[in-house]
mmCIF file of N, CA and C in Angstrom:
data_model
loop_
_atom_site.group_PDB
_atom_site.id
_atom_site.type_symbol
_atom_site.label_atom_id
_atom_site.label_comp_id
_atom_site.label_asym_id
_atom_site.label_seq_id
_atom_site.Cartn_x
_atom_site.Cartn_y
_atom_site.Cartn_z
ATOM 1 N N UNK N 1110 0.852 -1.171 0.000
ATOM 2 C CA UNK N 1110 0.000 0.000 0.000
ATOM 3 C C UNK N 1110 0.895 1.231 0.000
ATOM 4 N N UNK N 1111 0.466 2.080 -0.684
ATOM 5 C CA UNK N 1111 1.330 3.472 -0.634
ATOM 6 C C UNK N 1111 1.512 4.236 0.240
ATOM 7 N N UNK N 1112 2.399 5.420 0.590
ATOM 8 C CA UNK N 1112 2.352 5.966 1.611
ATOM 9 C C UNK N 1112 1.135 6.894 1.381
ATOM 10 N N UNK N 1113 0.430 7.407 2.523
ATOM 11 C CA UNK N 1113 -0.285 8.248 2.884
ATOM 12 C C UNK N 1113 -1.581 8.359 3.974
ATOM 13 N N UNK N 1114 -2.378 8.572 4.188
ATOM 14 C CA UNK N 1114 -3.617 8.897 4.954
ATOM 15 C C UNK N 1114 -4.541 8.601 4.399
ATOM 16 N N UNK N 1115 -5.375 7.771 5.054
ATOM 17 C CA UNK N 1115 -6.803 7.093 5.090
ATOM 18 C C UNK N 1115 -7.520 8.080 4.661
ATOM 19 N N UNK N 1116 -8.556 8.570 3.643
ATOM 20 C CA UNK N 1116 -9.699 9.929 3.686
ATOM 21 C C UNK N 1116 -10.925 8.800 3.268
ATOM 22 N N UNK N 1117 -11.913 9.461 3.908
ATOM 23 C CA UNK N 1117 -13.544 9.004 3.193
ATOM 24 C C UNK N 1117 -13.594 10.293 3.007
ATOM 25 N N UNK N 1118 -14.207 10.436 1.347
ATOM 26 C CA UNK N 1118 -14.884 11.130 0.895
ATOM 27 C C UNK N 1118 -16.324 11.018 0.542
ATOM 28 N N UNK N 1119 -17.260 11.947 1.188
ATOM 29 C CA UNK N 1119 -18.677 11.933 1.953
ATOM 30 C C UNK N 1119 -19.461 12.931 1.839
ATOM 31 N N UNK N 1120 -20.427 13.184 1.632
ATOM 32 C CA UNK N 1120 -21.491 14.515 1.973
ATOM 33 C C UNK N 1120 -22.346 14.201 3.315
ATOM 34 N N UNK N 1121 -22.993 15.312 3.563
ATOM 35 C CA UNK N 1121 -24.114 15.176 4.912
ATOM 36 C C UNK N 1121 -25.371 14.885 3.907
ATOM 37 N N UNK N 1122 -25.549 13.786 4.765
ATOM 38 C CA UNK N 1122 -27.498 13.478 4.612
ATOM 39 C C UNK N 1122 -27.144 11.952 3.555
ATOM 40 N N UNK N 1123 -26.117 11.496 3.572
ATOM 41 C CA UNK N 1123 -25.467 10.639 2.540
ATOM 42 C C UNK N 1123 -25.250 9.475 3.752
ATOM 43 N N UNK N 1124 -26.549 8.072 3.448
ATOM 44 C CA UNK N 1124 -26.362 7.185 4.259
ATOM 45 C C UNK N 1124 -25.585 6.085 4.083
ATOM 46 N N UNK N 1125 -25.306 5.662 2.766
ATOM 47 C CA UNK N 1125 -24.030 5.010 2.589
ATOM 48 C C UNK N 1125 -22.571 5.459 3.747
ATOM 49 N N UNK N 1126 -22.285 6.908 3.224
ATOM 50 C CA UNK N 1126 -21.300 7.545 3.759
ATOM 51 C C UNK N 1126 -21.316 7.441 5.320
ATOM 52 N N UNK N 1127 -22.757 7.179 5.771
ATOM 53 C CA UNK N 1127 -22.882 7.489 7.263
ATOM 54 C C UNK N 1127 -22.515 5.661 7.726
ATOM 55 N N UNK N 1128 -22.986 4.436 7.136
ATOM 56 C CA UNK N 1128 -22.682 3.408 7.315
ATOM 57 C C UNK N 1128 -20.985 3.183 7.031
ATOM 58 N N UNK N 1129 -20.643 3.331 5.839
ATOM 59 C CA UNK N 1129 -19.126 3.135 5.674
ATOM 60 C C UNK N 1129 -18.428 3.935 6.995
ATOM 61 N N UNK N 1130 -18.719 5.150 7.123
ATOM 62 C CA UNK N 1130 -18.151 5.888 8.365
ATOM 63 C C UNK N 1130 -18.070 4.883 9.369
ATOM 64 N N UNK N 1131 -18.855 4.408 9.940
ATOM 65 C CA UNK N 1131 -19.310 3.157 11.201
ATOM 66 C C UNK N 1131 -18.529 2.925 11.075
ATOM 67 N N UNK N 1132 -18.368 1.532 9.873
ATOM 68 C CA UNK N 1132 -17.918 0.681 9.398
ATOM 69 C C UNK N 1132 -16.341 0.479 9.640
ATOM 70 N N UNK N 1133 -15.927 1.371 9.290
ATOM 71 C CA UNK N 1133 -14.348 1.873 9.532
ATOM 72 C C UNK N 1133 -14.135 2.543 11.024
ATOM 73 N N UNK N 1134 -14.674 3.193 11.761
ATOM 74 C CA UNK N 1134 -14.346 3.158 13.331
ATOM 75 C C UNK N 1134 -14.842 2.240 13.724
ATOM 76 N N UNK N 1135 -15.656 0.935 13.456
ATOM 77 C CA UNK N 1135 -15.838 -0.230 14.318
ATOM 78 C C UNK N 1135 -14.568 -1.234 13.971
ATOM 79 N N UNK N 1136 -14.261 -0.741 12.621
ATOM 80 C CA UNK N 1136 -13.142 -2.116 12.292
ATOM 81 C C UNK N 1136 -11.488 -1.703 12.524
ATOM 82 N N UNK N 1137 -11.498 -0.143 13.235
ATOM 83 C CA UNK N 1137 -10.484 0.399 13.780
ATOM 84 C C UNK N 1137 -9.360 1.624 13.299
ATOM 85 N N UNK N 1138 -9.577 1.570 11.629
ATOM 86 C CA UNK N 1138 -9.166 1.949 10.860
ATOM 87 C C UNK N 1138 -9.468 3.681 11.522
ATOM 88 N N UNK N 1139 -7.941 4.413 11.211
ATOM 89 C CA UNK N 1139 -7.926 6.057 11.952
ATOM 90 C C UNK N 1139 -7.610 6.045 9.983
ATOM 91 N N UNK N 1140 -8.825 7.448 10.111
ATOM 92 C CA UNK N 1140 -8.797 8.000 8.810
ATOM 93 C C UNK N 1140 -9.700 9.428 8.951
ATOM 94 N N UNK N 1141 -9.713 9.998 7.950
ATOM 95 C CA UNK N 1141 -10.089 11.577 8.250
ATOM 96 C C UNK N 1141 -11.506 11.262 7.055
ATOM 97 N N UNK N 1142 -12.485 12.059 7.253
ATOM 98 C CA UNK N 1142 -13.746 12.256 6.471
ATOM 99 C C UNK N 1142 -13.255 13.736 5.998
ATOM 100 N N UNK N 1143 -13.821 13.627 4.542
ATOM 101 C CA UNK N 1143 -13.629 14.783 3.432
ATOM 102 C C UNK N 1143 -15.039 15.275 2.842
ATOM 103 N N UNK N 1144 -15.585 16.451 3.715
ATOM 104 C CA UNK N 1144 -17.089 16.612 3.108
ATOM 105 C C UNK N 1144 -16.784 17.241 1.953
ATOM 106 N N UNK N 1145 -16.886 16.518 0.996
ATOM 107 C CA UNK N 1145 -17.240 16.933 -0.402
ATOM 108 C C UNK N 1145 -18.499 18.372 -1.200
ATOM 109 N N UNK N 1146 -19.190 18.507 0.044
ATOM 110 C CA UNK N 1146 -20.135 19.449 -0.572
ATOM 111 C C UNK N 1146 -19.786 20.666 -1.193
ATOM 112 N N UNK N 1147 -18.890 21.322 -0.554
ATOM 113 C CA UNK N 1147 -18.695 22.484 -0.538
ATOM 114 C C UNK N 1147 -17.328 22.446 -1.420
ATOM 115 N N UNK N 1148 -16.847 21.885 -2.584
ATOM 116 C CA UNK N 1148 -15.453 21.717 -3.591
ATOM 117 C C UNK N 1148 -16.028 20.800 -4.514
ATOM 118 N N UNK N 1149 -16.394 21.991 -5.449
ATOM 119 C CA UNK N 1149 -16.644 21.707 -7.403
ATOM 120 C C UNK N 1149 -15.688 20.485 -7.548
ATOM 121 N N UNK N 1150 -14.500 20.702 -7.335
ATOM 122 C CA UNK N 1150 -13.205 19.841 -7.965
ATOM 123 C C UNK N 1150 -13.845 18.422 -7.399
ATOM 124 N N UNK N 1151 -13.809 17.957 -5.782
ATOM 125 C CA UNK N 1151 -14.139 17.017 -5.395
ATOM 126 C C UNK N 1151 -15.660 16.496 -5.648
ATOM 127 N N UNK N 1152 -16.490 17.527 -5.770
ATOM 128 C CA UNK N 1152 -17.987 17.124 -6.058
ATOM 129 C C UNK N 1152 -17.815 16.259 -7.508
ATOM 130 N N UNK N 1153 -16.945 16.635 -8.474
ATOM 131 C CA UNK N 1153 -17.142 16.168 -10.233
ATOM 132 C C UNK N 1153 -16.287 15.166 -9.951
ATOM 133 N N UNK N 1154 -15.088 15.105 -8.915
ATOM 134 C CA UNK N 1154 -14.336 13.703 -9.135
ATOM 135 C C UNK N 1154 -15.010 12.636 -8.252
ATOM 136 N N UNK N 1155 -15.845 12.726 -7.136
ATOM 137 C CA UNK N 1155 -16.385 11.722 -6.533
ATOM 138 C C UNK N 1155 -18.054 11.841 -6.366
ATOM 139 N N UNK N 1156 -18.416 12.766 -6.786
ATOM 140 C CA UNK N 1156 -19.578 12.743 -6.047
ATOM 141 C C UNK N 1156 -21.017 12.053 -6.662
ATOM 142 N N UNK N 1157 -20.560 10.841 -7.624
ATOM 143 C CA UNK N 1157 -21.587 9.505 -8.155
ATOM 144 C C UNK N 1157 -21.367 8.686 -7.501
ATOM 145 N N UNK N 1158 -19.917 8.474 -7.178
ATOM 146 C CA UNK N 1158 -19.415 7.729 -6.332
ATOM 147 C C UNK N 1158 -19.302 7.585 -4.790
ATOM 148 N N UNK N 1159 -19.604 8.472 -4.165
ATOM 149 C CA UNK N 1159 -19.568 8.403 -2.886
ATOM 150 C C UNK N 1159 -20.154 7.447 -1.748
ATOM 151 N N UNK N 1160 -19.615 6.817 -0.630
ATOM 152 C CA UNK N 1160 -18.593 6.856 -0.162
ATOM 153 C C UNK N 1160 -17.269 6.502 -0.881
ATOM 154 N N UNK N 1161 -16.186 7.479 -1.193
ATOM 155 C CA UNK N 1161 -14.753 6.693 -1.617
ATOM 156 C C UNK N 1161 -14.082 6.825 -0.351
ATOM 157 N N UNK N 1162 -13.266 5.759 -0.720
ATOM 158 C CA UNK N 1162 -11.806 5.588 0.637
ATOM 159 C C UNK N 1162 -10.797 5.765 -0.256
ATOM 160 N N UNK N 1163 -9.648 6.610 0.243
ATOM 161 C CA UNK N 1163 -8.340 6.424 -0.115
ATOM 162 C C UNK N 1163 -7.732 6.320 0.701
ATOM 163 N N UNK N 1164 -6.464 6.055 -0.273
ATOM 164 C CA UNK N 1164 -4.926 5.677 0.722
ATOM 165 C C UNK N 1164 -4.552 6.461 0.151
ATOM 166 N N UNK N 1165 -3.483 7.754 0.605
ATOM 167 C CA UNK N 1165 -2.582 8.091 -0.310
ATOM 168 C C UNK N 1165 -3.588 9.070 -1.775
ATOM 169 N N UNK N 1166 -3.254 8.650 -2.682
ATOM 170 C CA UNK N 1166 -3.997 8.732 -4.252
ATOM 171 C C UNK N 1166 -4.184 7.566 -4.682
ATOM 172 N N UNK N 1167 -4.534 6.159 -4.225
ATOM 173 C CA UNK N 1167 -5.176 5.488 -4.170
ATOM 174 C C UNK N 1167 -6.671 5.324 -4.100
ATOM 175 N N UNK N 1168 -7.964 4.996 -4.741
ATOM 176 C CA UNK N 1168 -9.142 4.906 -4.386
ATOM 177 C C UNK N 1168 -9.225 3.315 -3.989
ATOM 178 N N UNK N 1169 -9.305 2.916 -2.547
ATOM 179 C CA UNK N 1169 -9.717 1.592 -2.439
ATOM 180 C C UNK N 1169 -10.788 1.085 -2.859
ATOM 181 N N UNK N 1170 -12.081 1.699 -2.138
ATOM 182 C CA UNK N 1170 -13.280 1.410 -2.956
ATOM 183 C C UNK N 1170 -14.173 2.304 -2.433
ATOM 184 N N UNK N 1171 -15.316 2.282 -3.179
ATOM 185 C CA UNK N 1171 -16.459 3.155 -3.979
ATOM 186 C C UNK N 1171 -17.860 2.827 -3.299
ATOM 187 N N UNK N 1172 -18.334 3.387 -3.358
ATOM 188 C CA UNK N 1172 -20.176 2.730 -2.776
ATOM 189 C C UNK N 1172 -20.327 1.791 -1.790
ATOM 190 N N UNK N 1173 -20.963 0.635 -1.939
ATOM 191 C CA UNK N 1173 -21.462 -0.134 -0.457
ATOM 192 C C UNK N 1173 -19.776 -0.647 0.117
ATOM 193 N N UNK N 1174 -19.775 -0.468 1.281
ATOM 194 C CA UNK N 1174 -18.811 -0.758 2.055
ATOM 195 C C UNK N 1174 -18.853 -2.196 2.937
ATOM 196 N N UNK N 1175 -18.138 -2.984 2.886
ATOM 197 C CA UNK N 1175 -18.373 -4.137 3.688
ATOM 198 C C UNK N 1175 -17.230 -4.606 4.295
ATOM 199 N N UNK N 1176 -16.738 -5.563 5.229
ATOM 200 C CA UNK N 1176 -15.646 -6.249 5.596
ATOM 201 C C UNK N 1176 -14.654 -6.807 4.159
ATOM 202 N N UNK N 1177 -15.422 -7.857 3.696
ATOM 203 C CA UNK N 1177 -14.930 -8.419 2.319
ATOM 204 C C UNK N 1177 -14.689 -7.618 1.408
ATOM 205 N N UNK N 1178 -15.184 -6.910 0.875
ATOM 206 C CA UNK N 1178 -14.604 -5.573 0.151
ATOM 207 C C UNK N 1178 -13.717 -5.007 0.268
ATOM 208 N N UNK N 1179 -13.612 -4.301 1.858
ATOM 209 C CA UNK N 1179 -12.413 -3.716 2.146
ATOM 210 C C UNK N 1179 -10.750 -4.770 2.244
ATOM 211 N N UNK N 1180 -10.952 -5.963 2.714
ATOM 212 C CA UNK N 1180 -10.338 -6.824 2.849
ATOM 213 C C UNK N 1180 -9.760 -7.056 1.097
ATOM 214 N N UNK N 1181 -11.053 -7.436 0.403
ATOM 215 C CA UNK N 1181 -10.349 -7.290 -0.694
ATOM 216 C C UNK N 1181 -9.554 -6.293 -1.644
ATOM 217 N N UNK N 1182 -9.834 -5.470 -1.290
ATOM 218 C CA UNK N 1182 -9.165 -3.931 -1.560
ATOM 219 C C UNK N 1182 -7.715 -3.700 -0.732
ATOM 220 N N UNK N 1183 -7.645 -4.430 0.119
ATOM 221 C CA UNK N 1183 -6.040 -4.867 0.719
ATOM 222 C C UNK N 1183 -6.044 -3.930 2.032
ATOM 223 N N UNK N 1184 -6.858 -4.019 2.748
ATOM 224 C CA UNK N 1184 -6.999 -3.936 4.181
ATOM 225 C C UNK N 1184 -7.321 -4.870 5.170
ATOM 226 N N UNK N 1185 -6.415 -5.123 5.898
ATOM 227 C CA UNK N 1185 -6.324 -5.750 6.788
ATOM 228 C C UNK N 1185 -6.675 -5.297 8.167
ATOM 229 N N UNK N 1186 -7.505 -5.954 8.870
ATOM 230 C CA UNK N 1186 -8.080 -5.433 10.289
ATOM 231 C C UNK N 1186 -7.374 -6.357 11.461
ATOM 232 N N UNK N 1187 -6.406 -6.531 12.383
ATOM 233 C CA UNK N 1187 -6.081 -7.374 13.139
ATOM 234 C C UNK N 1187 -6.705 -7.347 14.328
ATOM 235 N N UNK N 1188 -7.364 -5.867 14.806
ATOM 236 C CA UNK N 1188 -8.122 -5.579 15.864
ATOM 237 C C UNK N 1188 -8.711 -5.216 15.950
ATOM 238 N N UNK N 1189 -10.455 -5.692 15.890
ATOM 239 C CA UNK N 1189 -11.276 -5.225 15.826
ATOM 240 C C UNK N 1189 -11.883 -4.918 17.003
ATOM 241 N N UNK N 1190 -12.657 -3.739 17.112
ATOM 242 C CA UNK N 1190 -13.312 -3.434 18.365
ATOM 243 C C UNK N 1190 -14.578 -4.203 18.357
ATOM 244 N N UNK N 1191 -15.010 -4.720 19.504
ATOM 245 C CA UNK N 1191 -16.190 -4.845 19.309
ATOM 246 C C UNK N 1191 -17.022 -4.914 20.732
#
């Protein structure tokens, strides 16, 4: 994986975004949320797509968020909260 910082890119009122959010502080993962509303640039590069995760300039993945997904996208969780 490349170097850089975890981002979800997200709007408010966006329930995907609000589940993937969970999703990733239950499975431990420290990453920063990027509200997209308010940046043209980010609204036209993600905003069909939203929830995205990156690494870096990496997009791991796109829309419904799950364990297996992310796993397959090459994240690994060793400690999960639960």
């Amino acid at each position: 994986m490349s170097d850089g910082e975890y981002r979800l890119y997200s709007r408010p009122g966006c329930h995907l975004c609000e589940q993937a959010e969970a999703l990733l502080r239950d499975l431990g993962l420290e990453f920063t949320v990027v509200d997209i509303s308010n940046d043209a640039d980010l609204e036209a590069a993600f905003g069909w797509d939203i929830p995205v995760l990156t690494h870096g300039n990496q997009v791991l993945l796109k829309g419904i968020f799950n364990r297996v997904r992310l796993e397959r996208a090459g994240l690994t969780f060793s400690s999960v909260r639960r």
